Coordinates of C-alpha atoms (C1' of nucleotides) in Angstrom, one line a residue:
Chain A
X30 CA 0.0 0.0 0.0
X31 CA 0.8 3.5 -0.4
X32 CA 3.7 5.0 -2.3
X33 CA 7.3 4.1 -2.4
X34 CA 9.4 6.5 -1.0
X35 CA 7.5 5.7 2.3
X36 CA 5.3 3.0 3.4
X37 CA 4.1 3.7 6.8
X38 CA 4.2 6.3 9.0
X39 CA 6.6 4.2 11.4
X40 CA 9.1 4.1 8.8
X41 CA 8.7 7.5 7.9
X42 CA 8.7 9.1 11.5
X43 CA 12.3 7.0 12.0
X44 CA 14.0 8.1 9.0
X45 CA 13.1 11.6 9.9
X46 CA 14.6 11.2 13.4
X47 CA 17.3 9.5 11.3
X48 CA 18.4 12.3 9.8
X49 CA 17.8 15.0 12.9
X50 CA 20.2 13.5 14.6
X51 CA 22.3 13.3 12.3
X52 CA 22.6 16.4 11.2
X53 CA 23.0 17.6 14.4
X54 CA 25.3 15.8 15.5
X55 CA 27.4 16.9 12.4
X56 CA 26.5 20.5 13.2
X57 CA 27.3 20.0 16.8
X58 CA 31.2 18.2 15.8
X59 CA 31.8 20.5 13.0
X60 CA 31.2 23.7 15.5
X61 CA 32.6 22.1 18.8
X62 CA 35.1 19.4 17.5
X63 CA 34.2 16.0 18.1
X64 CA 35.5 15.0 21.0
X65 CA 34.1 18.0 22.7
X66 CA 30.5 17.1 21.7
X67 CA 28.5 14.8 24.2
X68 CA 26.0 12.1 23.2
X69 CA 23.9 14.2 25.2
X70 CA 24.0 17.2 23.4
X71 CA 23.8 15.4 20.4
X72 CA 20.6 14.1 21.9
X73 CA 19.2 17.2 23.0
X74 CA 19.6 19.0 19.6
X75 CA 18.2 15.9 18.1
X76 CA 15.5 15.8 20.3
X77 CA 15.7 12.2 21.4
X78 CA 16.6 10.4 24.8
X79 CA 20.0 8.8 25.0
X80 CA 18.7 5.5 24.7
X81 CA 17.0 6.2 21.7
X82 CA 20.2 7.7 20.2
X83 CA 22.3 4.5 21.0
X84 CA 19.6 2.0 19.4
X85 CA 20.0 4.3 16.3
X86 CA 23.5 4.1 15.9
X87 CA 25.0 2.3 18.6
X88 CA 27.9 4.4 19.3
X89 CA 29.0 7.9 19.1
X90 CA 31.3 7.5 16.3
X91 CA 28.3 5.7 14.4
X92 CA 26.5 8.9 14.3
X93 CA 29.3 10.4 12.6
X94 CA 30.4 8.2 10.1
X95 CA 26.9 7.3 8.8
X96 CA 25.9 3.9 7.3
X97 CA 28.7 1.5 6.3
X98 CA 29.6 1.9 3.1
X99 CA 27.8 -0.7 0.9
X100 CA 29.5 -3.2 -1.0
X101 CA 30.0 -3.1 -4.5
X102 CA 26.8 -3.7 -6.7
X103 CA 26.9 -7.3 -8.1
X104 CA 27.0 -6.1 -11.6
X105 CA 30.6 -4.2 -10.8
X106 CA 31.8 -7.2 -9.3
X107 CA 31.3 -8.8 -11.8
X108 CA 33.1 -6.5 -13.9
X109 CA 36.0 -6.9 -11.6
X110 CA 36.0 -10.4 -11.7
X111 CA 35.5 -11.4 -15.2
X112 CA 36.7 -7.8 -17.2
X113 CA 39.8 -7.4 -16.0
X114 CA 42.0 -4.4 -17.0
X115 CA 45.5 -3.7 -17.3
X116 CA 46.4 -3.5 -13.1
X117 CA 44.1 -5.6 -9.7
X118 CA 45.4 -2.5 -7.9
X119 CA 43.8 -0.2 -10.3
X120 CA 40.2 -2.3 -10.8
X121 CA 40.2 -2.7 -7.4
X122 CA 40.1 0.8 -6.5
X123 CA 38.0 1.8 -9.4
X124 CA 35.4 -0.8 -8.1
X125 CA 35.4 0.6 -4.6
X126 CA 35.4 4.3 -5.4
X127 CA 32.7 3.5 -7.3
X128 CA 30.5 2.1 -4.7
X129 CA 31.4 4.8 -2.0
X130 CA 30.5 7.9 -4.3
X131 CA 27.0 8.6 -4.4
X132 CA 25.9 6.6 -1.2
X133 CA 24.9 10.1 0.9
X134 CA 22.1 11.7 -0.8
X135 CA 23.1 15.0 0.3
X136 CA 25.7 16.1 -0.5
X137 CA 26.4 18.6 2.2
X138 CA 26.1 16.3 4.6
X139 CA 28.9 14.6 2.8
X140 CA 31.1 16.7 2.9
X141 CA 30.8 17.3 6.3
X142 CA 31.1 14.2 7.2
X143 CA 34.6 13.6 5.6
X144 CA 35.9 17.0 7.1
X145 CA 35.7 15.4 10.3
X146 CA 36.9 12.0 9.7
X147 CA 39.4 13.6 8.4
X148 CA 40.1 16.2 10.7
X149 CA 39.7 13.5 13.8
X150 CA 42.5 10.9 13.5
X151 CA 40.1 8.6 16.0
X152 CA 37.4 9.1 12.6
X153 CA 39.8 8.0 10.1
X154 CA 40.6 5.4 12.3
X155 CA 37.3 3.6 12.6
X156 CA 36.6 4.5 9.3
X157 CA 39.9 2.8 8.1
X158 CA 38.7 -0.1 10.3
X159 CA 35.6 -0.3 9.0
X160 CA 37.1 -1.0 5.4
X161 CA 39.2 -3.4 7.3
X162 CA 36.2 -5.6 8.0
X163 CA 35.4 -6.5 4.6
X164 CA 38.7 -7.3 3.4
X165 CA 37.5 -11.3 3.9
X166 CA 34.6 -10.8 1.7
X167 CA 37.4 -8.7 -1.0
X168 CA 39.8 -11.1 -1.0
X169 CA 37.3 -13.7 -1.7
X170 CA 36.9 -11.7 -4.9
X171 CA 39.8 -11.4 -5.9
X172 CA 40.6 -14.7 -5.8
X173 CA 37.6 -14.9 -8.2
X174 CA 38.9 -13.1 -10.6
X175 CA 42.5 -15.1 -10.2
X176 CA 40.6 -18.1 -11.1
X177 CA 38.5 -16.4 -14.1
X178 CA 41.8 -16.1 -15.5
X179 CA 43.1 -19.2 -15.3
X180 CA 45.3 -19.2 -12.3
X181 CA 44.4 -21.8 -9.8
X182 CA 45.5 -22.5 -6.0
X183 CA 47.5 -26.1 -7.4
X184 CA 50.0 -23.7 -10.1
X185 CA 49.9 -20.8 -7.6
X186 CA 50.2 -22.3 -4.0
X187 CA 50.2 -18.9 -2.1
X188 CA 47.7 -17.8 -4.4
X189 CA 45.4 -16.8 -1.6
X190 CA 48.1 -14.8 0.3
X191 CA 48.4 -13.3 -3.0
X192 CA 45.0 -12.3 -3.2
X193 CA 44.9 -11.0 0.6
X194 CA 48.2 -9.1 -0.4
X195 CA 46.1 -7.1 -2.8
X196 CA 43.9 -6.5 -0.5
X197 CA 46.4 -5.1 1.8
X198 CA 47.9 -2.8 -0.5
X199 CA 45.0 -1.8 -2.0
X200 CA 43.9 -0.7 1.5
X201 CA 47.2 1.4 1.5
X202 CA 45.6 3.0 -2.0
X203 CA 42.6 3.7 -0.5
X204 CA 44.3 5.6 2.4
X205 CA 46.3 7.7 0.4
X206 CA 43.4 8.1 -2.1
X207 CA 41.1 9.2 0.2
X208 CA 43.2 11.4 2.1
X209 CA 43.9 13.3 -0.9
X210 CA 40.6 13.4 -1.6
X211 CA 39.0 14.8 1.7
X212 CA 42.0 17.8 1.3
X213 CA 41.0 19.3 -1.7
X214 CA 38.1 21.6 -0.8
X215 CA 36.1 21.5 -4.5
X216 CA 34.3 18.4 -4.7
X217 CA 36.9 17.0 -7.3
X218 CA 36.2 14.3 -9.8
X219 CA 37.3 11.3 -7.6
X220 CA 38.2 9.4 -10.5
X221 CA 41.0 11.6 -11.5
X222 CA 42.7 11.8 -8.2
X223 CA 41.9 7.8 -8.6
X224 CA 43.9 8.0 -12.0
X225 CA 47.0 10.1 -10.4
X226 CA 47.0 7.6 -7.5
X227 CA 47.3 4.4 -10.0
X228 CA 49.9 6.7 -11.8
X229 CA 52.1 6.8 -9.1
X230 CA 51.7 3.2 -7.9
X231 CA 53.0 2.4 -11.3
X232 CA 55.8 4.5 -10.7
X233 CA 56.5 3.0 -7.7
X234 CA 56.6 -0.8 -8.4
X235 CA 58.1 -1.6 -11.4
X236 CA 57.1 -0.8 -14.6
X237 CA 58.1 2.6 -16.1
X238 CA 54.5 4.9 -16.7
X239 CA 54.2 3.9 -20.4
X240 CA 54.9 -0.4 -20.2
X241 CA 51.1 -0.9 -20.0
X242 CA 49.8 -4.2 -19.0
X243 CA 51.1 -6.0 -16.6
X244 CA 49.9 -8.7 -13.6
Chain B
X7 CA 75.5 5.5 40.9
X8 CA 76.0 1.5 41.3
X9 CA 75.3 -0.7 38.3
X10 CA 74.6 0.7 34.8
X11 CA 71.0 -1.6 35.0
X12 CA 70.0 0.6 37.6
X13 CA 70.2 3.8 38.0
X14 CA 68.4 4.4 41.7
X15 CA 66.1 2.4 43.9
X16 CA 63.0 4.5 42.4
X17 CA 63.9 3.7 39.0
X18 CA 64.2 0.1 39.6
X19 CA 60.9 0.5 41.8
X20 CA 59.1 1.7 38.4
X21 CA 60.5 -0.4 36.2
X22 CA 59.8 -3.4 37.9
X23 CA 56.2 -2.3 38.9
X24 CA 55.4 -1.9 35.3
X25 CA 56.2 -5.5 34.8
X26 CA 54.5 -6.9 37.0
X27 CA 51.6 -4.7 35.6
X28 CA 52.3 -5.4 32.1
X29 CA 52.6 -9.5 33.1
X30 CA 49.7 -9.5 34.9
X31 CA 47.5 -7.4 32.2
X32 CA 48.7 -9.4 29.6
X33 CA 48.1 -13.0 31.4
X34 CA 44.3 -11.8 32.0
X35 CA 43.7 -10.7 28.6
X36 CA 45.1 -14.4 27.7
X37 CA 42.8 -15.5 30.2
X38 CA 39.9 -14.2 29.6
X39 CA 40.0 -12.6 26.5
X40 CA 40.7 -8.6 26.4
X41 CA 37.4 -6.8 26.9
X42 CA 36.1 -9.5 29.7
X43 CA 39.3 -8.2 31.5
X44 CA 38.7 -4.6 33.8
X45 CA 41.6 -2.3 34.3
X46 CA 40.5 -3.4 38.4
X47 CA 41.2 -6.9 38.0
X48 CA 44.6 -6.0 36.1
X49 CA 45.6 -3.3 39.1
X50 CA 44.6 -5.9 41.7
X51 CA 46.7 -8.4 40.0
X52 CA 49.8 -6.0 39.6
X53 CA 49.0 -4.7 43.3
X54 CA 48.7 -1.1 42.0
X55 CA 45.7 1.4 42.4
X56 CA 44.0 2.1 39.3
X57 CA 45.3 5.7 39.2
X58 CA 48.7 4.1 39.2
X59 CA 47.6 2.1 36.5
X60 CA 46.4 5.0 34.7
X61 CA 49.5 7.4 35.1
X62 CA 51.6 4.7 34.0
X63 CA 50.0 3.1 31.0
X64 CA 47.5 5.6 29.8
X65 CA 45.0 3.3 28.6
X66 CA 43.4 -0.4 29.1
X67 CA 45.2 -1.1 25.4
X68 CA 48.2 0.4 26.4
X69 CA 49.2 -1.9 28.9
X70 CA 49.2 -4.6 26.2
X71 CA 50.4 -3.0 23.4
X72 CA 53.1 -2.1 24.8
X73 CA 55.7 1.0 24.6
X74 CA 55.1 2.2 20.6
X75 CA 58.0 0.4 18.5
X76 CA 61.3 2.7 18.5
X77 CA 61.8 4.7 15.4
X78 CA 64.2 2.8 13.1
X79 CA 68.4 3.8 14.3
X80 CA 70.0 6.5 13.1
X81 CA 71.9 3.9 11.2
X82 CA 69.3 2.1 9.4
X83 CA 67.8 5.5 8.6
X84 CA 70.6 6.3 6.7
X85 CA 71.2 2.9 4.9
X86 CA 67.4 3.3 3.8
X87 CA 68.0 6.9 2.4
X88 CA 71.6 6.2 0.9
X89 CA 72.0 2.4 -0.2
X90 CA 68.6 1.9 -2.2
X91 CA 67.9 -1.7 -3.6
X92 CA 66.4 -2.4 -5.8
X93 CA 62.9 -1.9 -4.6
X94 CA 61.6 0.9 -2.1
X95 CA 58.8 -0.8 -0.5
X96 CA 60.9 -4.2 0.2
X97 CA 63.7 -1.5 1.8
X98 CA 61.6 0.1 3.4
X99 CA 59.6 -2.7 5.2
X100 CA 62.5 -4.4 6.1
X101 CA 64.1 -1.6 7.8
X102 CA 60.6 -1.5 9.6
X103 CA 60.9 -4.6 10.6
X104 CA 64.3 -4.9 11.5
X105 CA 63.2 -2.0 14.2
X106 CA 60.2 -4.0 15.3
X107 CA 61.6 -7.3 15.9
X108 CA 63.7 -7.5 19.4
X109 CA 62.0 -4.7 20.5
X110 CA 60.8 -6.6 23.6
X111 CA 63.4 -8.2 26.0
X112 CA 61.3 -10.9 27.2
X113 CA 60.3 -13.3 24.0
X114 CA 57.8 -15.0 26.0
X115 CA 55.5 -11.7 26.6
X116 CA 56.0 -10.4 23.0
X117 CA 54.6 -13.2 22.1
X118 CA 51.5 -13.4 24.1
X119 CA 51.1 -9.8 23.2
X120 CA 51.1 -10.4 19.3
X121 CA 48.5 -13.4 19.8
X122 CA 46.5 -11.2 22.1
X123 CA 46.7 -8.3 19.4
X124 CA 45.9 -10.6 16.7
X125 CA 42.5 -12.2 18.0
X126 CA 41.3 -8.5 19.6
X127 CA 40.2 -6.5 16.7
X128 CA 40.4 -4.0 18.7
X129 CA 43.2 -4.1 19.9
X130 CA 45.1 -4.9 15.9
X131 CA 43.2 -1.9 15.1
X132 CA 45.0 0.1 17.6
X133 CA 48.2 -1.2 16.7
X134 CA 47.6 0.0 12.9
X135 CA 47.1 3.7 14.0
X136 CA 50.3 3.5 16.0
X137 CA 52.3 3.0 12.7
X138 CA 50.4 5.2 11.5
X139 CA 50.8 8.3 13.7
X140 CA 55.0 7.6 12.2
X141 CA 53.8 8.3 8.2
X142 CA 54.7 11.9 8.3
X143 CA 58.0 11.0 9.9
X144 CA 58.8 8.1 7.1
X145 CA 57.1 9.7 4.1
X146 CA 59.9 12.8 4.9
X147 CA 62.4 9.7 4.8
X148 CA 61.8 8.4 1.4
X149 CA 61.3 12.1 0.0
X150 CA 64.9 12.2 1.3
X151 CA 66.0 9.0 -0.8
X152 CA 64.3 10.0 -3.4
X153 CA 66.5 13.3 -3.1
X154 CA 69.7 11.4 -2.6
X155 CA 68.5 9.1 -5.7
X156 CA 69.0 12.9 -7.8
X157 CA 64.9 13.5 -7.8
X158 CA 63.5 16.8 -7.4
X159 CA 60.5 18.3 -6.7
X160 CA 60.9 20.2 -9.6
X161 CA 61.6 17.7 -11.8
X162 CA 58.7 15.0 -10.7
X163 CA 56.0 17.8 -9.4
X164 CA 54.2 14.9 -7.0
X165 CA 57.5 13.5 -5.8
X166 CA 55.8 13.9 -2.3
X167 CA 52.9 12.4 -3.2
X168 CA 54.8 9.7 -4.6
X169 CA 56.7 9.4 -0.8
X170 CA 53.3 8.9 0.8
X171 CA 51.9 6.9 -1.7
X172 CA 55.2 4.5 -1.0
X173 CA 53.8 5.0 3.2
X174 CA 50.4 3.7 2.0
X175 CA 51.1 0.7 0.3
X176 CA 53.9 -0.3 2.5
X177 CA 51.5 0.1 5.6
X178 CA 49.1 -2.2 3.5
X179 CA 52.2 -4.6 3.4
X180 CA 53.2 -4.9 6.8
X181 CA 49.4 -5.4 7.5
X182 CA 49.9 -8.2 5.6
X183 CA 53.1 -9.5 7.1
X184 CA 52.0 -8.4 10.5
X185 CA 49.0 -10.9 9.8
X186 CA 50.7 -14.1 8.3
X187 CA 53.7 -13.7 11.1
X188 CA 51.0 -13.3 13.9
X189 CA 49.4 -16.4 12.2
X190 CA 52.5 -18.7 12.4
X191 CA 52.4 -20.4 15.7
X192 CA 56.3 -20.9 16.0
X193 CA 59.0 -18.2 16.1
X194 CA 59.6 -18.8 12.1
X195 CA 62.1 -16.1 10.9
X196 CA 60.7 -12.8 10.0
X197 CA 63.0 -12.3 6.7
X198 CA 61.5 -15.3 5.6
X199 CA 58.2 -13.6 5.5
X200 CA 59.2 -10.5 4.4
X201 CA 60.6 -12.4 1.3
X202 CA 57.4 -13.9 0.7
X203 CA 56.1 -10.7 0.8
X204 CA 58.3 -8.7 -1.6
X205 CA 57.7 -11.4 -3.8
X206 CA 53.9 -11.3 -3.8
X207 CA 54.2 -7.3 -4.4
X208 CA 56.5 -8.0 -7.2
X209 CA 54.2 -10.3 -9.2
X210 CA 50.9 -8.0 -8.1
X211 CA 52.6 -5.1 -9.4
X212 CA 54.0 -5.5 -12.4
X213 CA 57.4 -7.1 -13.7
X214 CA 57.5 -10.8 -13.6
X215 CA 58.6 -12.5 -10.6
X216 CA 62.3 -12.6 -12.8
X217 CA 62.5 -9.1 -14.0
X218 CA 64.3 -8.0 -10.8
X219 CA 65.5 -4.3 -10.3
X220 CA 62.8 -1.7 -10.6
X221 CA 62.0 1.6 -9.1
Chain C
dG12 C1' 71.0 10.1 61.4
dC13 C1' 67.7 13.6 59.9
dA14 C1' 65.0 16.9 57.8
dC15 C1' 63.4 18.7 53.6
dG16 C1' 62.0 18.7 48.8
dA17 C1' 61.2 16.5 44.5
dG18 C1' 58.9 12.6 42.7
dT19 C1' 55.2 9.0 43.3
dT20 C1' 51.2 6.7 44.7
dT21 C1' 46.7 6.8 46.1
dG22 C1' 41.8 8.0 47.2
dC23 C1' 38.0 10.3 45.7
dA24 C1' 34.7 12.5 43.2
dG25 C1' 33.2 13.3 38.8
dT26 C1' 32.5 12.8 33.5
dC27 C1' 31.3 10.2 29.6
dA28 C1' 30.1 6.3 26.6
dC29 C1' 27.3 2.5 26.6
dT30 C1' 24.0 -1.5 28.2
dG31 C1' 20.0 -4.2 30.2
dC32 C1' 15.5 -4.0 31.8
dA33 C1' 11.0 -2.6 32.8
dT34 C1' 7.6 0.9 31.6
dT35 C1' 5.1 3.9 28.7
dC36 C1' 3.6 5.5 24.5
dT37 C1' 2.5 4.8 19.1
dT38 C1' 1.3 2.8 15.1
dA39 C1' -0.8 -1.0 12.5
dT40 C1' -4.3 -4.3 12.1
dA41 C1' -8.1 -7.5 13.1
Chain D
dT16 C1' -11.9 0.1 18.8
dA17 C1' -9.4 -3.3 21.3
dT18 C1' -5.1 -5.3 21.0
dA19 C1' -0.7 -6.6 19.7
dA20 C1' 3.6 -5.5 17.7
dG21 C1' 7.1 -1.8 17.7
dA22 C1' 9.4 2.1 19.4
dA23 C1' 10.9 5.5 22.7
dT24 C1' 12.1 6.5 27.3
dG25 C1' 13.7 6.5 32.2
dC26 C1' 16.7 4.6 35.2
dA27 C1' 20.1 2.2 37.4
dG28 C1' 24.5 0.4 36.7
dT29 C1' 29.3 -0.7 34.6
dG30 C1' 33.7 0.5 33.0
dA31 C1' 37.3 3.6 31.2
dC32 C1' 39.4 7.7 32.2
dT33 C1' 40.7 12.6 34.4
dG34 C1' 41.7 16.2 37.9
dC35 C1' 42.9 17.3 42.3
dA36 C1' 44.7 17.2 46.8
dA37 C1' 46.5 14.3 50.5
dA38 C1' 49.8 10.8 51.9
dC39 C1' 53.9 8.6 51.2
dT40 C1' 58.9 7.5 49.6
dC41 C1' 63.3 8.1 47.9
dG42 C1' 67.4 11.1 47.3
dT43 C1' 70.3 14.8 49.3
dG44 C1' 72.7 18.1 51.9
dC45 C1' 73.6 18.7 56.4

DNA sequence: GCACGAGTTTGCAGTCACTGCATTCTTATA
DNA sequence: TATAAGAATGCAGTGACTGCAAACTCGTGC
């Protein structure tokens, strides 16, 4: 029944005390500092009881850092997997950059957020962590995409260290990437900061900028 | 005066309180797992009030982490900066490592503490941010081989970028080593690992695993 | 020996994040 | 409209951590 942007008043009512809180809490951080801001301001502004705060998100940090980021769409793994490009590092990337743009709707609220994960090294930590926690699930794909080419665990006996070492460095990527990326002030293209990043990991390992393909 | 161990009765006081501390904390957490452990049972156990406990350790996790790794020696600095191999990452994760290992007297504790740090989340998540806080401090020292390699700012205009981006990926390495050494059971070498490891980056990021010298 | 001062340990009171549980609304539905 | 399913809230409690002031201990000069 009823539309679909809402069905039922419940579900309405909490997504609009969702986003209150939210936003204040934001407000509150970005004004105060983070650490400086109490759940019970947060509450207070947000016009909810502590409890109620805490089954929302659970923690303070939660509030903060929004929804976890979700995983890739099964149609860009599937890219990754069975389309693969010149560089893992590079796809890899591509594929999560891909799924973390565009998962706020507003884009203010965005950007606030990432000021202060990146202005609060206990932020970037969680959020790093966060990222951290679905490395299992990543490495299971790229192994995926090792076998879709034809490399199996009997040629390749460390192949799954391989693909975990991947992981790991693409983790490092990601770091740096999104560091660089919560400096710049203009919302810049991600996907050209993503480009100078594979440039330089290029650069770094081995092959000169122009030998191409490689893995 | 007296000995060169001991410098003073209250030294010697200190340093053998935070032992006892550290031993007991670290038994516990063994025990009973980390977060079922209360910074009261651990001062009960190492005979301390929790204040004591506090101004010595600064945190629950800091009592098991331990003192944060010593910078790499003067020495090894300079070997990093002035005799490059043939691969920066592999340079520079040894010379990480080589300041790592032997940091702890007593092989039995360092032990228990990696397996605690390992199967606490929490705790490895910590230990990640440590290293962390030291990126600014190592990203200046590969801009400084870089420099003694004859590369200039001018000349490559995101040679600093290119330092960091050498800080992110290596950090996503030792991750990886970190992991597969807390993983082994016995004291297996660390070079070893680290071998395996260079290895796996080589063939991830580019030239063949014969191609050799890079950078 | 001893007194005095710097350095330490401790108790205590308080803050803050977070949890479990019982109670009181609200919304959905028969 | 009664009633049940679903929230929201209050409250009491735990556990990490901090500041402060009082008590204590070691090192020194006498």
């Amino acid at each position: 029944m009823s539309s679909d942007t809402s069905d039922g008043l419940r579900e309405r009512k909490r997504a609009a005390a969702r986003a209150t809180i939210e936003r204040a809490a934001v407000e509150l951080a970005l004004e105060h500092g983070y650490d400086h801001v109490t759940v019970d301001m947060i509450c207070e502004a947000g016009m909810v009881s502590q409890r109620t705060f805490f089954n929302y998100f659970g923690s303070k940090e939660g509030v903060i850092l929004g929804q976890t980021p979700p995983l890739p769409t099964e149609e860009a793994a599937d890219r990754f997997v069975n389309k693969p490009g010149s560089n893992v590092l590079g796809d890899f990337v591509a594929m999560i950059a891909g799924s973390v743009v565009g998962t706020e709707p507003d884009p203010q609220l965005f950007r606030a957020r990432r000021m202060l994960i990146q202005r609060t090294p206990e932020l970037f930590t969680k959020e790093l962590a966060r990222l951290g926690e679905m490395e299992d699930h990543f490495s299971r794909m790229v192994l995926a995409r090792f076998h879709a080419a034809g490399r199996t665990s009997i040629a390749v006996p460390d192949l799954e260290d391989e693909a975990r070492m991947v992981i790991a460095l693409a983790t490092g990527v990601m770091h740096h990437t999104l560091r660089k990326w919560f400096e710049t002030d203009d919302p810049a293209e991600p996907q050209q900061l993503l480009g100078a990043s594979i440039d330089l990991i290029r650069r770094i390992t081995g092959d000169g900028p122009s030998t191409g393909t490689s893995e």
